[in-house]
XYZ file of N, CA and C in Angstrom:
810
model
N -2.565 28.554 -10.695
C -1.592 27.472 -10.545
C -2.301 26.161 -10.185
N -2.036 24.872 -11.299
C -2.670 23.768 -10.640
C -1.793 23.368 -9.390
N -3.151 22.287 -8.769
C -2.686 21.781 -7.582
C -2.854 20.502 -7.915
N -1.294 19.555 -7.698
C -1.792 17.998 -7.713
C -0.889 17.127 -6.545
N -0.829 15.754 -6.872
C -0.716 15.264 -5.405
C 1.034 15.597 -5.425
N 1.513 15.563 -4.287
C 3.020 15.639 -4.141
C 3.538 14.487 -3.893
N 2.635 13.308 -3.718
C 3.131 12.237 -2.857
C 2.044 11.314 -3.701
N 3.138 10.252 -4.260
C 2.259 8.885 -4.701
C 2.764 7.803 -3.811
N 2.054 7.016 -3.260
C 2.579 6.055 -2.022
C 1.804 4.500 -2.687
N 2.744 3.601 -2.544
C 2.365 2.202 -2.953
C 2.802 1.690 -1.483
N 1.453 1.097 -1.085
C 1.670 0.414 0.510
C 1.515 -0.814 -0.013
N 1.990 -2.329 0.324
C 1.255 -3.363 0.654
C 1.724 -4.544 0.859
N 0.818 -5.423 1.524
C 1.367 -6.149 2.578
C 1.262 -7.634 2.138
N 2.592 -7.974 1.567
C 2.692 -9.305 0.814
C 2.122 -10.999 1.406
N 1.868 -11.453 0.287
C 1.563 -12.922 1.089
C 2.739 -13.983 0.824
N 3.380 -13.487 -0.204
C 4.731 -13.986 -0.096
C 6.217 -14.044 0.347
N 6.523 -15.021 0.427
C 8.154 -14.510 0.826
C 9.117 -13.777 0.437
N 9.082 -12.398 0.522
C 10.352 -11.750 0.137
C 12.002 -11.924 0.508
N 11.564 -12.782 1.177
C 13.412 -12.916 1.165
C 14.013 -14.210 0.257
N 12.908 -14.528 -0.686
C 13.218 -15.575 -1.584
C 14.062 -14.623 -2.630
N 15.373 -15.468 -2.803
C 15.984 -14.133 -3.851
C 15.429 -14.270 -5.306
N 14.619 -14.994 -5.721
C 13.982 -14.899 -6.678
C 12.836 -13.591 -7.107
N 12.307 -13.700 -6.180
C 11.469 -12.583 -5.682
C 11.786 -11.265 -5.685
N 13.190 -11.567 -4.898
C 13.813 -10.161 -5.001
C 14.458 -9.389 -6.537
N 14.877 -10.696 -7.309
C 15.151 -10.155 -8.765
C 14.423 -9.875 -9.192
N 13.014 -9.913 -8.692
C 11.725 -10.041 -9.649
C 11.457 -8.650 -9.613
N 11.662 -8.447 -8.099
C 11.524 -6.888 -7.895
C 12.133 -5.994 -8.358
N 13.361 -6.253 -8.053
C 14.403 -5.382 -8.751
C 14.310 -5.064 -10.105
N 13.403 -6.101 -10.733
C 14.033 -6.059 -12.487
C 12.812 -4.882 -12.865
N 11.334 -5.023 -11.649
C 10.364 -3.944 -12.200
C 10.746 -2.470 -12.072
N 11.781 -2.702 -10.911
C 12.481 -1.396 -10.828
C 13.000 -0.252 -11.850
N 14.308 -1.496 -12.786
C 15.031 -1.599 -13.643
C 14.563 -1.402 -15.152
N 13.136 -1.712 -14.678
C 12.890 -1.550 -16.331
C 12.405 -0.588 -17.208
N 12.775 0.986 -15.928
C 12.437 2.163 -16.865
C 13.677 3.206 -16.269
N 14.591 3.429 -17.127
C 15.145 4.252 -16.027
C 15.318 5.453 -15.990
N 13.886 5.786 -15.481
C 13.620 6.855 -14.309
C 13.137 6.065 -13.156
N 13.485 4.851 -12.961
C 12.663 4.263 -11.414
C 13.805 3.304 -11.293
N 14.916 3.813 -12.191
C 16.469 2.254 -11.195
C 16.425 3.286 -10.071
N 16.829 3.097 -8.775
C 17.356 2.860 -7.850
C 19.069 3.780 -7.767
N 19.188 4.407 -7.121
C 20.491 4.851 -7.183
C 21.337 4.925 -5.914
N 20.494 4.043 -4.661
C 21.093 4.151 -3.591
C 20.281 2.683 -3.038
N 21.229 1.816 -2.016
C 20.622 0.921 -1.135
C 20.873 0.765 -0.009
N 20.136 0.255 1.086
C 21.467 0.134 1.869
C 19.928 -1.326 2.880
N 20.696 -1.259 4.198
C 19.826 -2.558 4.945
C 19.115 -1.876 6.151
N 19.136 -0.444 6.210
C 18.731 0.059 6.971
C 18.383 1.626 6.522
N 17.306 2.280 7.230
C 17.156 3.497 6.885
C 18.014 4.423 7.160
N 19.117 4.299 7.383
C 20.506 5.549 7.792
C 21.787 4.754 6.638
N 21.334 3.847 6.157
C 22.682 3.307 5.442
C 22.167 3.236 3.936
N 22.921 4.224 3.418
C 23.056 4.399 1.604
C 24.155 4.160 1.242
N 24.179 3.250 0.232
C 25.250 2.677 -0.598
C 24.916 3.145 -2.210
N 25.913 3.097 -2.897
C 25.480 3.051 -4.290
C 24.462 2.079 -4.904
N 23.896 1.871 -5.753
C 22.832 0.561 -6.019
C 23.984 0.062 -6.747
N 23.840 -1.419 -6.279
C 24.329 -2.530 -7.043
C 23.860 -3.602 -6.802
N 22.718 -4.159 -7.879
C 22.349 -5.202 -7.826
C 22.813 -6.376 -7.545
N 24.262 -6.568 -8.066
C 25.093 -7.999 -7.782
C 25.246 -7.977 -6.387
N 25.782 -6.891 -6.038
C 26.040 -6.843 -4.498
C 25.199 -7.240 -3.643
N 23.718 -6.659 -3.982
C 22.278 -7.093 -3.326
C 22.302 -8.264 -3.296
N 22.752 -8.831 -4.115
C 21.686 -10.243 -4.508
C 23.548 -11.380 -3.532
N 24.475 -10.951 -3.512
C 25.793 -11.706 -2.928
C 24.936 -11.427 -1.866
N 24.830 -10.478 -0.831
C 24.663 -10.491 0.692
C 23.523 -10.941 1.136
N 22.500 -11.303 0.252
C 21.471 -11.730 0.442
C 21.849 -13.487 0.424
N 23.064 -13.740 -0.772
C 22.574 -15.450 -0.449
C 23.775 -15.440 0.516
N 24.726 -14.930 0.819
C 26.188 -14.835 2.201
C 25.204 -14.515 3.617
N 24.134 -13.984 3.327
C 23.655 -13.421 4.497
C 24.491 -12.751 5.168
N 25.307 -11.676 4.814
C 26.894 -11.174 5.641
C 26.839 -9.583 4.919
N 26.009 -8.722 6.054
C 25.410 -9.036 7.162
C 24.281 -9.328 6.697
N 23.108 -10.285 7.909
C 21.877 -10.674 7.778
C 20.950 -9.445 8.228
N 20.582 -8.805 7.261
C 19.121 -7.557 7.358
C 17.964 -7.973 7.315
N 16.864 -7.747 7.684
C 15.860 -8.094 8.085
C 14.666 -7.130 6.596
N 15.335 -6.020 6.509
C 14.688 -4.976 5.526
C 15.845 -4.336 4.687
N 15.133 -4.453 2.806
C 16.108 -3.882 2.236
C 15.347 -2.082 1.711
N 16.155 -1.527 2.337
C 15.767 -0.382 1.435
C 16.598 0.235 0.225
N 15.489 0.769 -0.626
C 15.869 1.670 -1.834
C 15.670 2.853 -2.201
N 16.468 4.027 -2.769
C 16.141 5.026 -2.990
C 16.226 5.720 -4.524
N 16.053 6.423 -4.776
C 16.091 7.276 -6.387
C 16.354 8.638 -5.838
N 17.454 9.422 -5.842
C 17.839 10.964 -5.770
C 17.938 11.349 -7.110
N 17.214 11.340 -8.064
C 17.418 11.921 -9.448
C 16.253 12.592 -9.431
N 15.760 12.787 -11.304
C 14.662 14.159 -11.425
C 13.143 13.183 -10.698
N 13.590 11.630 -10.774
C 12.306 11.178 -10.304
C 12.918 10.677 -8.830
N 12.096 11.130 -7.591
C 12.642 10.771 -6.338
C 11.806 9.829 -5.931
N 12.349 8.835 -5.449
C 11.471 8.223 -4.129
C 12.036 7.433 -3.240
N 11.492 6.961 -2.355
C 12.104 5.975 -1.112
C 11.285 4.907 -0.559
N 11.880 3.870 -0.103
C 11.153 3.060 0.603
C 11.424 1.742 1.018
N 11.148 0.952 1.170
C 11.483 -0.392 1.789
C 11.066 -1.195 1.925
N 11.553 -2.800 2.040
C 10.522 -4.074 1.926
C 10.917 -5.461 2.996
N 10.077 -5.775 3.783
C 10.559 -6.689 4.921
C 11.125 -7.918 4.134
N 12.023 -8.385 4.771
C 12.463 -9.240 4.330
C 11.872 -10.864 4.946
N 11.525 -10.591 6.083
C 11.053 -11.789 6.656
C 9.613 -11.666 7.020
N 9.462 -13.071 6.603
C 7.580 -13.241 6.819
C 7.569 -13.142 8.149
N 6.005 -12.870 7.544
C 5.187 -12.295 9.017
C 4.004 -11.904 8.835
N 3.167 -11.625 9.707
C 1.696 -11.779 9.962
C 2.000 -9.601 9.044
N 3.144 -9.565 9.760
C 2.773 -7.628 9.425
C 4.217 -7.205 7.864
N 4.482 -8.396 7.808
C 5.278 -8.271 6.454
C 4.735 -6.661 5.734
N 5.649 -6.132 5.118
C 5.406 -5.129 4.946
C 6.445 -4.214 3.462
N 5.484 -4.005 2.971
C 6.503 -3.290 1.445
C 5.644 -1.886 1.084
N 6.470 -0.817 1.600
C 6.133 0.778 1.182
C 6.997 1.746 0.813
N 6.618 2.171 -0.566
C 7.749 3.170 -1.302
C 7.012 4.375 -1.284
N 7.144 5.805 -1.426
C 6.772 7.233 -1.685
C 7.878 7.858 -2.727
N 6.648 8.209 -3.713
C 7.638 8.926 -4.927
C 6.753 10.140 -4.611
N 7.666 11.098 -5.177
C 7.556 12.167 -4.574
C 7.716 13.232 -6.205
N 6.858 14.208 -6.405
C 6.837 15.190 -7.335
C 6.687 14.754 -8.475
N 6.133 13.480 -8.756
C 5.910 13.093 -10.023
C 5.148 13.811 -11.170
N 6.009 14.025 -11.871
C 5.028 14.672 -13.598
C 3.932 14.366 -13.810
N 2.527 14.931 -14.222
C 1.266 14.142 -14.514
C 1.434 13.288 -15.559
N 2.861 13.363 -16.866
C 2.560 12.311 -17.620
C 3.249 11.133 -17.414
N 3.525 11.397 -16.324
C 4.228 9.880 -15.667
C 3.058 9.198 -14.784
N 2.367 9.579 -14.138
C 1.208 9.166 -13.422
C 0.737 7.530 -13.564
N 0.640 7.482 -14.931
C -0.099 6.002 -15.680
C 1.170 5.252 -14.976
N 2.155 5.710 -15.081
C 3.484 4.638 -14.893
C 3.668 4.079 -13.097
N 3.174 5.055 -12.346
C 2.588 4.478 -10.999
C 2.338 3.420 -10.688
N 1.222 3.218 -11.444
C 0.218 2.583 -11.621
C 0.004 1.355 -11.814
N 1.065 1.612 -13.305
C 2.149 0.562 -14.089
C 2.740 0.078 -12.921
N 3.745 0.316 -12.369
C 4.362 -0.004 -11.346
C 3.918 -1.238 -10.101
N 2.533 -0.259 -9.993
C 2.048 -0.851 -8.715
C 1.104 -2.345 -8.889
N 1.074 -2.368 -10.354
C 0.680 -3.272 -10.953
C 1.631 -4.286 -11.098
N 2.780 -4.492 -11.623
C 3.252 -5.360 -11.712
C 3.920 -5.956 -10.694
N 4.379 -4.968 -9.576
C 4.614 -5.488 -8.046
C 3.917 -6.111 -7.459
N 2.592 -5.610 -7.863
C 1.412 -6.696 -7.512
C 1.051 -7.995 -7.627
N 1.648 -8.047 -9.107
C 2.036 -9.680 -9.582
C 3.073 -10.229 -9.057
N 4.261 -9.611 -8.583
C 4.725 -10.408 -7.516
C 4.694 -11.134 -6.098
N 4.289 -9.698 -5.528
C 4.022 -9.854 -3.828
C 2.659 -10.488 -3.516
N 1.974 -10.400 -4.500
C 0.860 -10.718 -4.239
C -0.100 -10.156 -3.031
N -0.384 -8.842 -2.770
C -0.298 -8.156 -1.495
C -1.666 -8.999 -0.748
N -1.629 -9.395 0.373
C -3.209 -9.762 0.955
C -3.977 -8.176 1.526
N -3.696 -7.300 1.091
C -4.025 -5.629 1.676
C -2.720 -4.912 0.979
N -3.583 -3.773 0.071
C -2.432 -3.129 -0.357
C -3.057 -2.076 -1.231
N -2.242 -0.604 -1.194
C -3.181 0.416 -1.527
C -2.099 1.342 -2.630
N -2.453 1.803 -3.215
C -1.747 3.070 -4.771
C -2.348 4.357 -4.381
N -2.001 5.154 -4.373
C -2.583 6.212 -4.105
C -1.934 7.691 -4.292
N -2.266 8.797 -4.847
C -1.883 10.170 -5.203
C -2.520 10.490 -4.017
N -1.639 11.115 -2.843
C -1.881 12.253 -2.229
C -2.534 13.720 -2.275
N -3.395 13.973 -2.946
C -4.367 15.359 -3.220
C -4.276 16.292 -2.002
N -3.535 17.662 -1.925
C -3.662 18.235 -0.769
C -5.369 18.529 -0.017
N -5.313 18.529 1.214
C -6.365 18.860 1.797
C -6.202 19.867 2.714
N -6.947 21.216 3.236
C -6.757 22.087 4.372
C -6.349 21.143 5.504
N -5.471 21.825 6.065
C -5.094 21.429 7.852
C -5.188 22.116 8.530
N -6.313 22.239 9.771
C -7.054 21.621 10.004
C -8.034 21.994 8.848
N -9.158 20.574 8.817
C -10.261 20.538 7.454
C -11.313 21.859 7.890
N -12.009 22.315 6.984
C -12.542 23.050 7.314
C -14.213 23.023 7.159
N -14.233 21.804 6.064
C -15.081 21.771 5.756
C -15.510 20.190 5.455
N -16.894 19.453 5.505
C -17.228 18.207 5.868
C -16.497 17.047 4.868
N -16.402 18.145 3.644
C -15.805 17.234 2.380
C -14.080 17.636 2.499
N -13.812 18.464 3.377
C -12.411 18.169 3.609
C -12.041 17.344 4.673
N -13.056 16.722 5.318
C -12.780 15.668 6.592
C -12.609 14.417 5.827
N -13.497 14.740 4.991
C -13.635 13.115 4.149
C -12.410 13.097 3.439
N -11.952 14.001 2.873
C -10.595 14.163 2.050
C -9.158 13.645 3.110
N -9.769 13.851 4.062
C -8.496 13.863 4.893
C -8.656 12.016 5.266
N -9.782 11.681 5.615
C -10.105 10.394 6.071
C -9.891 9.285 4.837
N -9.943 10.018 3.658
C -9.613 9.246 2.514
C -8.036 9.083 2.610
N -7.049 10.248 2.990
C -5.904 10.067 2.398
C -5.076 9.165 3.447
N -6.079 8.849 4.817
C -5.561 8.293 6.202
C -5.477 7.205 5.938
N -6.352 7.088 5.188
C -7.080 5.153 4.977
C -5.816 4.825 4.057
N -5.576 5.667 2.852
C -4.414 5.003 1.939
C -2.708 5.256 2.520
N -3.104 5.030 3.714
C -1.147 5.169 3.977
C -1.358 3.921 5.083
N -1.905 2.755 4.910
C -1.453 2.246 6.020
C -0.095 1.293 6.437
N 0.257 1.068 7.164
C 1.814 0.354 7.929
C 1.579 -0.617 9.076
N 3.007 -0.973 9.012
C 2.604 -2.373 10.047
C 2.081 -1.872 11.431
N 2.236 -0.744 11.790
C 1.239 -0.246 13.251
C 0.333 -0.017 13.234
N -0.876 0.323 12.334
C -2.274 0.491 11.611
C -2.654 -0.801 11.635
N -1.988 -1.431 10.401
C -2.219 -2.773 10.193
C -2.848 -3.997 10.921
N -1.740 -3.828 11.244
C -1.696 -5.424 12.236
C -2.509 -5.541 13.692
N -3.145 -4.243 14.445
C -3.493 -4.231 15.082
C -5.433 -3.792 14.979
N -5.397 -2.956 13.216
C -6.675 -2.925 12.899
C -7.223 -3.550 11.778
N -6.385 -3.813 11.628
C -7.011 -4.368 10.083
C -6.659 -3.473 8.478
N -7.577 -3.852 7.576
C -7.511 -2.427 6.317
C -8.335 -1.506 7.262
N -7.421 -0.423 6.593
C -8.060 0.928 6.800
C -8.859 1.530 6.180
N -9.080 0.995 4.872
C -10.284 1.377 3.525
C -9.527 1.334 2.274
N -10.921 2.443 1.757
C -10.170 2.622 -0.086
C -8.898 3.211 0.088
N -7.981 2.962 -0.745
C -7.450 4.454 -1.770
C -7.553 4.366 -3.297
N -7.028 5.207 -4.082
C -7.360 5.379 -5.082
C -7.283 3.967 -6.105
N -6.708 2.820 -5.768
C -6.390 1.432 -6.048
C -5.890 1.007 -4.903
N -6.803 -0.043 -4.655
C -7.210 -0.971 -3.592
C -6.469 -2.689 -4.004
N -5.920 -3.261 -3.149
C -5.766 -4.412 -3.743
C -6.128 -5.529 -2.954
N -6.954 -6.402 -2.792
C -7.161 -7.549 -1.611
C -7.153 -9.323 -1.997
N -6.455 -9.743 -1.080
C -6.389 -11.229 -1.317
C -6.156 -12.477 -0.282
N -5.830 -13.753 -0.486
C -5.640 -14.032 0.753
C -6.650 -14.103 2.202
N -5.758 -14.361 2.891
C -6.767 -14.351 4.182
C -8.094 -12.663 4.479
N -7.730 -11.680 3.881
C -8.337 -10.826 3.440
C -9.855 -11.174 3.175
N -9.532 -11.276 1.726
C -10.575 -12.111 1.255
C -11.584 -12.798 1.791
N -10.592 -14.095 2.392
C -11.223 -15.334 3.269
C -12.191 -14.436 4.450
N -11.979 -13.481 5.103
C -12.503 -13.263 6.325
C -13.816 -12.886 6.055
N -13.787 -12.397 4.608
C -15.228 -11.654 4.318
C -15.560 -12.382 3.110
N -16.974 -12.474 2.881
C -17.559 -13.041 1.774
C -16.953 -11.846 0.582
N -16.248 -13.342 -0.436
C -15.663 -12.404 -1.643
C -16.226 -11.244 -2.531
N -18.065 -11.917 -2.269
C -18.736 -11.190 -3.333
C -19.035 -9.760 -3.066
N -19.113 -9.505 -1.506
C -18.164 -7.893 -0.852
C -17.609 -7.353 -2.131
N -16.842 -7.754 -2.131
C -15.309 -6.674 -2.599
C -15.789 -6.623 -4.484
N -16.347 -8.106 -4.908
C -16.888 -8.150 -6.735
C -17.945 -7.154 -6.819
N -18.627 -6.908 -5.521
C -19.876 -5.671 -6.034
C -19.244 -4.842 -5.695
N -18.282 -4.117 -5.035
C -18.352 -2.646 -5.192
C -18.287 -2.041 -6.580
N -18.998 -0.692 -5.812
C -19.348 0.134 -7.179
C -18.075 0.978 -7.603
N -17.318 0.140 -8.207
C -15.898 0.662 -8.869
C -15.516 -0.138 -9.944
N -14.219 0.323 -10.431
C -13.684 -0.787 -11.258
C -12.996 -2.043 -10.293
N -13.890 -3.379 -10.511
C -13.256 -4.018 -10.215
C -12.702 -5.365 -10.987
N -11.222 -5.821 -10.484
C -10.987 -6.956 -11.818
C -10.569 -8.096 -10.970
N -11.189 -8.968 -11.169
C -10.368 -10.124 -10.932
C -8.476 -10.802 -11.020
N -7.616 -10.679 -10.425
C -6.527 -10.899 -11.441
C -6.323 -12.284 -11.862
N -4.775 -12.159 -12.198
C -4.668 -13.899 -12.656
C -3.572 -14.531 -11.422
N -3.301 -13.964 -10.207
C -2.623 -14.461 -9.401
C -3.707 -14.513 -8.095
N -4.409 -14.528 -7.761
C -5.573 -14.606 -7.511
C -6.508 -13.675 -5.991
N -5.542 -12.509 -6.182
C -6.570 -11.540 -5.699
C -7.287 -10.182 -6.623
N -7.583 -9.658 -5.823
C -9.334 -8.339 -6.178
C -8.228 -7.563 -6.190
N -8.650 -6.696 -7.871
C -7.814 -4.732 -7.690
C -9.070 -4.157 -8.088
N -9.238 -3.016 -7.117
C -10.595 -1.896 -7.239
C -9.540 -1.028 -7.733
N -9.719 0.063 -8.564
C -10.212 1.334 -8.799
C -10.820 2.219 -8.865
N -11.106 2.812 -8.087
C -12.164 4.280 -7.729
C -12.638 4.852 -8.966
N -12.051 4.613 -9.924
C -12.626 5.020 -11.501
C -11.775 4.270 -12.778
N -12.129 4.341 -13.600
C -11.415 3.864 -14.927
C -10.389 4.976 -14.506
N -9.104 4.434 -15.380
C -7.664 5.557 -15.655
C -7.495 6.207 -14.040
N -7.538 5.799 -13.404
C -7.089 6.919 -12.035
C -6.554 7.849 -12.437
N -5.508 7.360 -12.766
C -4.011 8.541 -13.216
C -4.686 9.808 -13.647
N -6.184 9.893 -14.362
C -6.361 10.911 -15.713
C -7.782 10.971 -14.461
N -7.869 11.129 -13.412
C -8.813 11.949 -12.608
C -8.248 12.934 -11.614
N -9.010 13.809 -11.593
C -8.849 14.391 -10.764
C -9.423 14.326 -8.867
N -9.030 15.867 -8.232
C -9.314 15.467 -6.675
C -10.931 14.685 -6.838
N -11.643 15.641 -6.899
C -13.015 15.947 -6.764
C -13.721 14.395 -7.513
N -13.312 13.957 -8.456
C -13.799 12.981 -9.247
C -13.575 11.430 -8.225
N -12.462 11.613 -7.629
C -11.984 10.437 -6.777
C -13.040 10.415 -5.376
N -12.795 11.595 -4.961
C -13.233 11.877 -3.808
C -14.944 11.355 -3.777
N -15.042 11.670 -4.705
C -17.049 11.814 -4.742
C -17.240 10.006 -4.856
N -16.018 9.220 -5.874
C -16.195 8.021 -6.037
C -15.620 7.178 -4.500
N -14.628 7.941 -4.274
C -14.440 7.016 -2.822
C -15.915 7.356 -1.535
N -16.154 8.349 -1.645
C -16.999 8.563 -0.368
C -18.404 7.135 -0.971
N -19.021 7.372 -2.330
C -19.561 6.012 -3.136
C -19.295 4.516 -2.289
N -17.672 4.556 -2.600
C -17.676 3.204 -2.334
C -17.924 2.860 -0.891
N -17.175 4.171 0.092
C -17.017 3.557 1.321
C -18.261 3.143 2.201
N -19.027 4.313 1.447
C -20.822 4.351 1.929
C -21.418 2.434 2.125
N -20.796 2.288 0.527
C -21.642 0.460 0.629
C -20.570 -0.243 1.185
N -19.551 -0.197 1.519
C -18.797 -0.972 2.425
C -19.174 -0.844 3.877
N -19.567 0.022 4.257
C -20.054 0.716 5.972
C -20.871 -0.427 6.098
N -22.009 -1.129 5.570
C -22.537 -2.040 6.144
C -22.023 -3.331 6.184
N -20.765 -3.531 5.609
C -20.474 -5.094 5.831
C -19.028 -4.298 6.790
N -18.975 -3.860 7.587
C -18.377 -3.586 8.139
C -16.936 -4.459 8.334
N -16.236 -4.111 7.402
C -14.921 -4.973 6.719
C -13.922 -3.727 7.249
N -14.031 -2.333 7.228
C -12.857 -1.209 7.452
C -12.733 -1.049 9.029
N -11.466 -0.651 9.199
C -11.116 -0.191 10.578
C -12.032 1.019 11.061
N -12.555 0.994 12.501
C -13.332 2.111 12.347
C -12.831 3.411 12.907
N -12.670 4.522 12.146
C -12.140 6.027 12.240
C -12.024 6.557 13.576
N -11.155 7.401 13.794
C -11.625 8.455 15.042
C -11.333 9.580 14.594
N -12.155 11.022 14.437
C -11.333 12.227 13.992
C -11.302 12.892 15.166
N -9.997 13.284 15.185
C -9.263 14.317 16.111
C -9.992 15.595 16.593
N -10.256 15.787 17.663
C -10.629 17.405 18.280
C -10.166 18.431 17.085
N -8.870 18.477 16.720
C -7.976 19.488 15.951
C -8.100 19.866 14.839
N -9.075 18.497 14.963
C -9.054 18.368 13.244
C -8.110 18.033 12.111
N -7.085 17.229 12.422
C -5.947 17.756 11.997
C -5.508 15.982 11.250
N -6.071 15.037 12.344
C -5.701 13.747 11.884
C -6.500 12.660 12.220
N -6.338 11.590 11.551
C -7.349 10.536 12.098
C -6.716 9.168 12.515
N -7.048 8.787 13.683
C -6.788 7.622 13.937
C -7.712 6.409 13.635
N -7.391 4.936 14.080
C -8.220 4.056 13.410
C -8.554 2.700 15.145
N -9.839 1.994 15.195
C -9.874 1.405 15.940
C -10.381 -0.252 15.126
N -9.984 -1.246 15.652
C -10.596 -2.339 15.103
C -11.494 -2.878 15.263
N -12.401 -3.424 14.190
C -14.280 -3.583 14.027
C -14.163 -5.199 14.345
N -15.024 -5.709 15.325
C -15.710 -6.337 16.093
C -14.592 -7.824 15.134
N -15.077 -8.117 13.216
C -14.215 -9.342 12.713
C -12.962 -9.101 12.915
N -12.427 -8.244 13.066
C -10.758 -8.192 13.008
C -10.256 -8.218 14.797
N -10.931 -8.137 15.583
C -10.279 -8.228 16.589
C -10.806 -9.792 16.969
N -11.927 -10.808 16.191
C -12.318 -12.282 16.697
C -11.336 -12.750 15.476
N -10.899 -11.865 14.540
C -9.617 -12.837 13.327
C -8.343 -12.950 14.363
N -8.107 -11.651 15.230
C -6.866 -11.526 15.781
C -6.560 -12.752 17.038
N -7.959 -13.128 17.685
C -8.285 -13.857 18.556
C -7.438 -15.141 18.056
N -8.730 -15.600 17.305
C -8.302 -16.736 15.978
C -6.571 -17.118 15.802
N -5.739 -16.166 15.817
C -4.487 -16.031 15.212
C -3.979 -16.257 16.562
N -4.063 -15.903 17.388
C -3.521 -16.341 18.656
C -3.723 -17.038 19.339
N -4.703 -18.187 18.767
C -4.922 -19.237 19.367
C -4.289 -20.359 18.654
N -4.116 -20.131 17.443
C -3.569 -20.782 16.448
C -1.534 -21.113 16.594
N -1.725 -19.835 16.866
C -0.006 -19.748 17.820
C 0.139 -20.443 19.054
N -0.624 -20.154 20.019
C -0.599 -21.067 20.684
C -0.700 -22.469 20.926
N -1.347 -22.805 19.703
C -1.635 -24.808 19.908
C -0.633 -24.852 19.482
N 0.338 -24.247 18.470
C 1.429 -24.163 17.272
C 2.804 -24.831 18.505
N 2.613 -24.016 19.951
C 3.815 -23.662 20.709
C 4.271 -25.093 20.982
């Protein structure tokens, strides 16, 4: 019986305003434009599902009645997923969906996906990634790394904002103050696919076609990349658990003098 990921997760953390309703059609329409990925439930909170209706979305958004802070969306059909997108800027702004049991020949369409959201939000940190099971607890050195790989690609505004990126995942996206903190040419040499876009941040890929690799092929290319990133010390730095079981993350020496920076900046602001 093959084994593949159960969980495809698109994290990332916009530099734009999502509560521009422009933005939001923009989103909606990438949603919309295959349908196995409309939407069949919304609501303004994670306990409140409504039917999807776009008009409706887009009335309470310019009535502000009621004013939500986060819209979430869901899919209960043969393709599932969930997730949600801040509505108001912020240093930890935040947009993360999980589809769940996806077909391998849907895979490319991920991808697809996470691509063209990309051209919207413009993420300054933002990660694509197939979940590959790993033993719990790891058992073995390349299942630590497996596990430390799949830690790095789920990060959220509590990771985030207090460490920085957490690393690769299987598509990496960086821009923005990102960027700015570290010399760009960092992120143009890694040894991956990397492209320039036309909205003007960096997408890595751990290999040509992600979609059409497997565990072992990713794995061998992420441990690659993270190796030559370790010396410009740009990632949050790891802690693995006694248990073995999970990893936490601490922040490296630039991200806690960026965080400095940012709060001093608030303060002259006051």
């Amino acid at each position: 019986m093959s084994v593949f990921p159960k969980i495809f997760g698109i994290s990332m953390f916009p530099s734009v305003d999502l509560e521009d309703i422009d933005v939001i059609n923009s989103i909606l329409n990438i949603f919309e434009t295959k349908d196995h990925f409309k939407p069949t439930s919304w609501g303004n909170s994670e306990m409140v599902k409504v039917d999807y209706d776009r008009d409706e979305i887009k009335e309470r958004m310019i009535l502000q009645q009621p004013r939500f802070s986060e819209l979430y969306l869901q899919r209960a059909q043969s393709i599932e997923y969930s997730g949600s997108f801040d509505l108001i800027s912020n240093f930890r702004a935040y947009f993360g969906f999980d589809f769940k049991n996806i077909p391998k020949e849907l895979w490319s369409e991920i991808y697809e996906l996470s691509e063209n959201i990309a051209s919207i939000i413009k993420p300054r940190y933002g990660i694509t990634h197939g979940f590959w099971p790993v033993s719990t607890p790891w058992q073995t050195e390349r299942d630590r790394l497996h596990k430390w790989m799949n830690f790095c690609s789920q990060p959220a505004p509590v990771t985030f904002g207090p460490c920085g990126p957490l690393g690769m995942g299987t598509r990496t996206y960086f821009s923005g103050d990102i960027l700015d903190l570290f010399n760009k040419e960092i992120f143009i040499n890694i040894p991956a696919n990397v492209t320039e876009m036309d909205w003007g941040g960096i997408r890595i890929d751990l290999v040509d076609k992600p979609w059409e690799a497997d565990a072992n092929e990713l794995l061998d290319r992420w441990i690659c990349v993270m190796e030559y990133m370790e010396q410009y010390e740009v990632f949050a730095i790891p802690n693995f658990s006694k248990s073995k079981r999970s990893v936490s993350f601490n922040p490296n020496i630039a991200w806690e003098r960026y965080l400095k920076n940012l709060q001093i900046l608030r303060q002259g602001g006051e």
